[in-house]
Structure formats: C-alpha cells, structure tokens
Amino acid sequence: MRAIEELAVRYQEKALALPLWFEAGSLKLLDQTKLPFKEEINTMENVEQLGDAIRSMMIRGSGAIGICGVYGMFLAAYQSNGNPEAVREAGVLLKSTRPTAVNLMKTVDEMAAAVKGTGSELVDVLEAKAVAIIDRQLDFEYKLGEHGASLIEDGDTIMTHCHSGALGGAGYGGRALSVIRRAHEQGKNIHVYTCETRPYLQGARITAYELKKFGIPHTLITDNMSGFCMNTGRINKIVVGSDRVSANGDLANKVGTYMHALAAKEHGIPFYTATSSHTIDFDTPSGDAIEVEMRNSDEVVQIQGVRIAPEGTDALYPSFDITPSRLISGIITEKGVITVPFEQNLNRLNEKVNI
Ligand code: RUB
C-alpha cells in the first residue's frame, strides 16, 4: 500500500471524519451535497472531475478544498506517470474552481514548488509532499483546537456560522469545530447554536450532522435569529472559520458572518475566528482586496431544488462577506491566539514562524 493510501487507514483508526482520500488509483470523497440524509462516497477518476466536485460544492470549506489542491496535484502526477506538464495544468484547473479561499491556492503552489524530476521520481516526491501537508493540516487542527478551547468556559453557549468542521478540514474538527470539539473533550459543559446558513444550508445540513456525531448539544437557528439570541442572553461566544484573513486581520467567511459580528459588537459578545496560519494571506493587505465569489443566484430562489420565489424574481448570491478586524476579538491559530493590534501581531507571527 502506498503511503498516501495509508493516510486514510491511519485517520480512520483515529475515528476522524475524512472529507477526501486516495484509494486504488483514484480519489474518494463524501458527497457533502447529500448530507445529512445520505453518506454517499463518490469516486473522482481525474482532476477534471475533482474540479467539478469543488465547483458544485460536493466538497467545500476552505481547509477541505486546500486538501483537494494536495490530492489533485498528486493524482495528476500519478495518472500521468509523472508528467510535470500534467501537474502544472492540474494546478491551473484547481486554482480556477473557487476564488475566495486562499488555502487552495497555497497548497497548489506548495505542491507545484515540490515538483522534481519526471516519472516515478515525480510521483514519489509529490506523494511525500502530499502526506506531509495533510498531516500538518491535521496537526494544526489539534493545536488550534487546544488554543481555542482555552477561551471556552464551562457553561458557554457558542454560536457558529456555516460549517467550519471536520469535513471542511483535515478530519478532526476543521477550525471552529476543532475548538468546540476540544472544549467538549475537556469535559466542558457547552451548548452550540448553529446558524442554518442560507442559501446552501451548510449549518443545518453539515454542522448539525457533525455536532450530533461528536455528541455535542446544539440548537439550530435560522441566520436571522442571531440578533434575538444575542439580545436574550442565549449566546455568549461566537467562533467561526475563515476562508481568508488579510494582513490587517479582516476576514472573509460565509455570507452572514459580518452581520453576526456587528450584532456581537453591539452586545459585547466575543467574536473569534478559528483558522490556521495558512489562511492568513500577507499578500492581501485588507478585506477590500479579497475577491468575493459570486455564485449562481438560482441557489437563492430555490432550496434544495424547490423554487421559493416567483418565476422571474431577481436574486443575488455573494458566497462570502468581509468582517473588518475591528469587530474581531481574536484570531485563533495553531501558534496561539492573536489579538489587537492585528496587523503588527500577525506580522510578528509571520516573521517568527516563517509561515
Ligand atoms: C465555507 C465557509 C466556512 C469557511 C471556513 O464556505 O464559509 O465557514 O470555509 O471554514 P463554502 P474553515 O461552503 O462555500 O465552501 O476555516 O474550517 O475551512
């Protein structure tokens, strides 16, 4: 068995939720569009199919699509018997799938930088790199989970938005749910409010599915209930993921995050993002420079294929929004929790740890 196939075995032994793995010459992924009703495993025979799966949200979440970058580049090398041109083309295709999450761009670049030789030498070198990146990402999840859990107290009621969990990451808990899962493992009595996350329902379909699997008590709310819940004392902390954090600490995350952060500020509720240092993009000075993916507005006029607005109704679907750093209490990473002044502290982290 190849080292990259052993990854899946190793991870399953740890009872992790794997979003994607390599098996018998192709990639397998859990189709997230079918959750929570069906746990369907789909096979990706080539990078084109993987690209389509990312575009259609069969696999999503910034960490998990970063992992797609890793496996996709390896798959291209493996299937072309180590042709560097095939790997380069795979990188171009993968990067074109979704523009906002920076992890995908970074993992593709990291794999591309590792390209060496041709044939089996290239396949072996990219396999070793892929295993190292995925193991590192999982290690980050444990570490950021530990740092974030230190902010969570017994009795906390924590709101999260969208899905920043195991299937959106390397498998332990992604980012926000690594913090929540670790706090729960530490025996803290916590309760999670998960926002439904219109229009794609990641919170209702996937976060609630994972929280149930982890045995963490939770309540589902629609996105427009967060202000009510904050105002009535139901929520005392917020932890979300990030698709990209700019150099000044502004963050892009699922649309709706910004309005929750505004309401949290009004109510004095700490608002954290849990992320990894790889989601911090020092080439993007501020949130204004982050490209927000605009998705097909059909996803707004329908829910799960059922039309909810009259024919001809115009709709808008920005997939993400930008939360300015002035609304953020802390950025939880595998290196620790970063607080104000964000720009200086992020820079210090960058210099110190050579992210
Ligand atoms: C997912 C989303 C998640 C982030 C952060 O959007 O916005 O909140 O990816 O999660 P989509 P994480 O479903 O459109 O991909 O930091 O855990 O990756």
XYZ file of C-alpha atoms and ligand atoms in Angstrom:
373
model
C 0.000 0.000 0.000
C 1.302 3.482 -0.896
C 1.989 5.981 1.921
C -0.828 8.205 0.657
C -3.297 5.298 0.922
C -2.091 4.536 4.446
C -3.175 8.064 5.408
C -6.822 7.063 5.150
C -6.226 3.947 7.249
C -4.308 5.904 9.887
C -7.010 8.578 10.041
C -9.826 6.054 10.266
C -8.066 4.418 13.224
C -8.297 7.793 14.955
C -12.052 7.821 14.182
C -11.823 11.011 12.156
C -14.259 12.186 9.540
C -12.373 12.146 6.252
C -13.558 14.529 3.512
C -11.320 13.063 0.777
C -8.811 10.238 0.335
C -6.787 8.323 -2.272
C -7.690 4.709 -2.897
C -6.785 2.311 -5.715
C -5.647 4.956 -8.187
C -8.460 7.471 -7.734
C -9.881 9.853 -5.143
C -12.881 9.144 -2.945
C -14.952 11.835 -1.337
C -18.004 12.018 0.848
C -20.593 13.946 -1.196
C -21.460 16.876 1.086
C -24.432 17.895 -1.069
C -26.241 14.741 0.114
C -25.676 15.238 3.850
C -27.212 14.659 6.327
C -29.602 12.235 4.652
C -27.155 10.140 2.691
C -23.472 9.313 3.275
C -22.575 8.758 -0.356
C -18.984 8.168 -1.414
C -18.126 9.392 -4.920
C -15.068 8.448 -6.971
C -13.034 11.131 -8.748
C -11.227 9.438 -11.599
C -9.308 12.547 -12.674
C -8.580 16.167 -11.816
C -11.364 17.448 -14.098
C -13.922 15.515 -12.046
C -12.375 16.822 -8.839
C -12.639 20.387 -10.201
C -16.334 19.835 -10.974
C -16.863 18.418 -7.468
C -15.346 21.552 -5.910
C -17.405 23.888 -8.111
C -20.626 22.019 -7.335
C -19.904 22.007 -3.549
C -19.682 18.229 -3.333
C -16.617 19.105 -1.287
C -16.259 22.557 0.236
C -14.877 24.552 3.149
C -11.517 26.301 2.901
C -9.484 23.566 4.616
C -11.031 20.738 2.613
C -10.571 22.454 -0.729
C -6.959 23.086 0.317
C -6.713 19.320 0.708
C -8.250 18.954 -2.777
C -5.305 21.015 -4.029
C -2.922 18.492 -2.468
C -4.654 15.327 -3.672
C -5.468 16.819 -7.077
C -1.819 17.610 -7.808
C -0.755 14.148 -6.646
C -3.486 12.494 -8.739
C -2.286 14.353 -11.854
C 1.274 13.122 -11.267
C 0.142 9.578 -10.538
C -2.161 9.259 -13.537
C 0.287 10.820 -15.998
C 3.117 8.589 -14.743
C 4.978 11.624 -13.522
C 4.499 14.181 -16.288
C 5.329 17.670 -14.875
C 3.191 19.375 -17.539
C 0.106 17.416 -16.406
C 0.782 18.529 -12.831
C 1.133 22.163 -13.897
C -2.156 22.012 -15.826
C -3.882 20.423 -12.832
C -2.732 23.345 -10.704
C -4.245 25.874 -13.126
C -7.535 23.978 -13.191
C -7.760 23.547 -9.419
C -6.997 27.203 -8.706
C -9.769 28.297 -11.089
C -12.512 26.488 -9.160
C -13.167 28.836 -6.235
C -11.548 32.256 -5.795
C -12.018 33.306 -2.151
C -10.430 30.580 -0.009
C -6.673 31.022 -0.024
C -5.730 27.538 1.221
C -6.448 26.032 -2.181
C -4.068 28.486 -3.871
C -1.399 27.878 -1.241
C -1.500 24.079 -1.304
C -1.406 24.018 -5.116
C 1.619 26.344 -5.036
C 3.286 24.253 -2.364
C 2.811 21.057 -4.365
C 3.992 22.830 -7.560
C 7.137 24.029 -5.782
C 7.929 20.425 -4.815
C 7.865 19.182 -8.438
C 11.164 17.435 -9.178
C 12.170 15.104 -11.985
C 9.775 13.006 -14.030
C 8.213 9.537 -13.903
C 8.235 7.641 -10.632
C 10.609 10.177 -9.055
C 7.997 12.910 -9.511
C 5.154 10.713 -8.278
C 7.131 9.754 -5.156
C 8.183 13.305 -4.407
C 4.601 14.626 -4.680
C 3.273 11.733 -2.634
C 5.691 12.550 0.202
C 4.749 16.229 -0.017
C 1.025 15.426 -0.014
C 1.303 13.226 3.084
C 3.360 15.908 4.863
C 0.856 18.699 4.078
C -2.192 16.685 5.125
C -0.536 15.509 8.346
C 0.496 19.104 9.044
C -3.037 20.354 8.487
C -4.407 17.759 10.893
C -1.743 18.693 13.441
C -2.797 22.353 13.086
C -6.400 21.350 13.838
C -5.387 19.691 17.117
C -3.189 22.632 18.098
C -5.610 25.422 17.222
C -8.335 23.401 18.908
C -6.267 23.373 22.092
C -5.539 27.127 21.945
C -9.159 27.951 21.166
C -10.534 25.650 23.853
C -8.607 27.673 26.446
C -11.014 30.550 25.649
C -14.088 28.399 26.235
C -15.507 28.151 29.726
C -17.812 25.665 31.363
C -21.394 26.713 30.617
C -20.589 28.653 27.434
C -23.161 28.872 24.671
C -21.270 29.292 21.429
C -22.671 30.344 18.092
C -21.087 29.291 14.810
C -21.988 30.106 11.224
C -21.752 27.910 8.142
C -19.594 24.808 8.539
C -16.032 25.032 9.750
C -15.673 21.418 10.804
C -14.042 18.053 10.222
C -15.413 17.536 6.696
C -14.341 21.079 5.823
C -10.804 20.401 7.003
C -8.392 17.513 7.510
C -10.771 15.488 9.662
C -10.537 16.312 13.392
C -12.741 19.379 13.520
C -11.564 21.747 10.821
C -11.209 25.084 12.545
C -14.241 26.350 14.526
C -15.366 22.827 15.398
C -11.833 21.840 16.472
C -12.149 24.498 19.187
C -15.640 23.311 20.115
C -14.771 19.602 19.909
C -11.667 20.058 22.068
C -13.608 22.048 24.710
C -16.200 19.254 24.761
C -13.466 16.588 25.087
C -12.073 18.552 28.028
C -15.375 17.931 29.762
C -16.671 21.495 29.499
C -20.406 21.737 29.530
C -21.089 23.705 26.350
C -24.000 24.265 24.015
C -23.658 25.271 20.368
C -26.031 27.418 18.323
C -25.534 26.613 14.663
C -26.883 29.015 12.046
C -28.723 27.376 9.180
C -26.619 29.313 6.631
C -28.849 30.248 3.736
C -28.797 29.572 0.900
C -26.721 26.437 0.903
C -27.606 25.280 4.444
C -24.125 24.160 5.494
C -25.004 24.889 9.138
C -28.221 22.872 9.154
C -27.014 20.039 6.970
C -23.333 19.608 7.863
C -22.502 21.402 11.144
C -25.519 19.886 12.899
C -24.586 16.474 11.420
C -21.055 16.727 12.851
C -22.136 18.107 16.222
C -24.508 15.171 16.532
C -21.679 12.756 15.662
C -19.418 14.376 18.254
C -22.206 14.230 20.854
C -22.177 17.988 21.436
C -25.520 19.549 22.493
C -26.717 22.032 19.898
C -29.619 24.124 18.665
C -30.299 25.076 15.071
C -31.361 28.655 14.345
C -32.025 30.440 11.077
C -29.494 33.138 10.264
C -31.905 35.971 11.067
C -32.344 34.747 14.671
C -28.794 35.513 15.809
C -29.633 39.064 16.978
C -32.565 37.782 19.009
C -30.438 35.059 20.581
C -27.669 37.507 21.487
C -30.136 40.057 22.843
C -31.852 37.463 25.044
C -28.622 36.138 26.527
C -28.668 32.822 24.715
C -25.229 33.238 23.150
C -22.074 34.321 24.946
C -19.316 33.498 22.418
C -19.016 33.229 18.658
C -16.477 31.090 16.815
C -16.413 30.904 13.024
C -13.852 29.768 10.432
C -12.293 31.918 7.697
C -11.710 31.468 4.013
C -9.045 34.141 4.030
C -7.603 36.521 6.631
C -5.905 39.584 5.161
C -2.684 41.095 6.540
C -4.640 43.622 8.660
C -6.875 40.950 10.229
C -10.032 41.464 8.140
C -11.584 38.146 7.246
C -13.679 36.606 4.509
C -16.116 33.958 5.653
C -19.530 32.668 4.630
C -22.006 35.441 3.851
C -23.831 36.381 7.053
C -20.692 36.370 9.202
C -20.438 40.176 9.002
C -23.963 40.789 10.352
C -23.331 38.359 13.233
C -20.086 40.206 14.068
C -21.903 43.559 14.049
C -24.570 42.231 16.403
C -21.905 40.663 18.634
C -20.119 44.012 18.947
C -23.365 45.705 19.986
C -23.924 43.063 22.683
C -20.295 42.855 23.870
C -20.059 39.199 22.847
C -16.531 37.982 21.970
C -16.266 37.110 18.276
C -13.420 34.755 17.317
C -12.277 33.230 14.099
C -10.525 29.875 14.327
C -8.161 29.377 11.450
C -4.693 28.191 10.537
C -1.673 30.328 9.744
C -2.062 29.171 6.122
C -5.348 31.047 5.839
C -3.579 34.321 6.643
C -2.734 35.933 3.335
C 0.025 38.509 3.711
C -0.247 39.350 0.009
C -3.760 40.707 0.617
C -3.432 43.960 2.610
C -7.079 44.279 3.680
C -10.517 42.765 3.236
C -11.334 45.117 0.318
C -8.781 43.261 -1.786
C -10.362 39.819 -1.246
C -12.331 38.540 -4.208
C -15.796 37.501 -3.069
C -17.101 34.574 -5.103
C -20.491 35.304 -6.683
C -22.427 32.070 -7.130
C -25.431 31.250 -9.287
C -28.462 33.092 -7.926
C -30.641 30.046 -8.704
C -29.337 28.747 -5.377
C -31.196 31.662 -3.700
C -34.537 31.319 -5.463
C -34.573 27.600 -4.680
C -33.983 25.495 -1.587
C -32.634 22.055 -2.427
C -34.106 22.348 -5.909
C -37.557 23.554 -4.768
C -38.469 27.046 -6.003
C -39.383 29.515 -3.245
C -39.853 32.763 -5.221
C -41.984 33.606 -8.263
C -40.516 32.920 -11.684
C -38.618 35.976 -12.888
C -37.592 37.164 -9.406
C -34.077 38.532 -9.478
C -31.675 37.275 -6.774
C -28.114 37.855 -5.615
C -25.682 35.322 -4.171
C -22.391 36.618 -2.793
C -20.953 33.456 -1.263
C -18.859 35.286 1.351
C -18.680 38.622 3.113
C -15.907 40.583 4.776
C -15.763 41.154 8.520
C -13.434 44.034 9.414
C -10.858 43.315 12.105
C -12.344 45.986 14.423
C -15.222 43.552 15.052
C -12.939 40.599 15.855
C -11.812 39.734 19.397
C -9.174 37.196 18.433
C -7.761 35.058 15.637
C -7.189 31.534 16.914
C -4.353 29.731 15.093
C -2.167 26.698 15.711
C 0.505 29.097 17.049
C -1.782 30.740 19.569
C -4.497 33.377 19.765
C -3.739 36.666 18.013
C -5.363 39.835 19.348
C -5.128 43.577 18.645
C -3.178 45.221 17.136
C -3.811 42.592 14.460
C -1.556 43.937 11.730
C 1.520 44.093 13.975
C 0.778 40.820 15.752
C 0.078 38.936 12.518
C 3.331 40.313 11.121
C 5.244 39.246 14.175
C 3.784 35.778 13.845
C 4.777 35.744 10.177
C 8.380 36.759 10.900
C 8.735 34.423 13.854
C 7.361 31.244 12.402
C 8.045 31.744 8.707
C 4.505 30.866 7.716
C -17.421 27.581 3.750
C -17.252 28.633 4.751
C -16.591 28.235 6.000
C -15.133 28.542 5.783
C -14.295 28.463 6.973
O -17.946 28.090 2.573
O -17.520 29.785 4.557
O -17.090 28.960 7.072
O -14.623 27.716 4.748
O -14.168 27.173 7.416
P -18.342 27.095 1.405
P -12.733 26.544 7.635
O -19.291 26.094 1.974
O -18.947 27.981 0.394
O -17.059 26.467 0.929
O -11.855 27.637 8.139
O -12.958 25.494 8.642
O -12.269 25.999 6.360
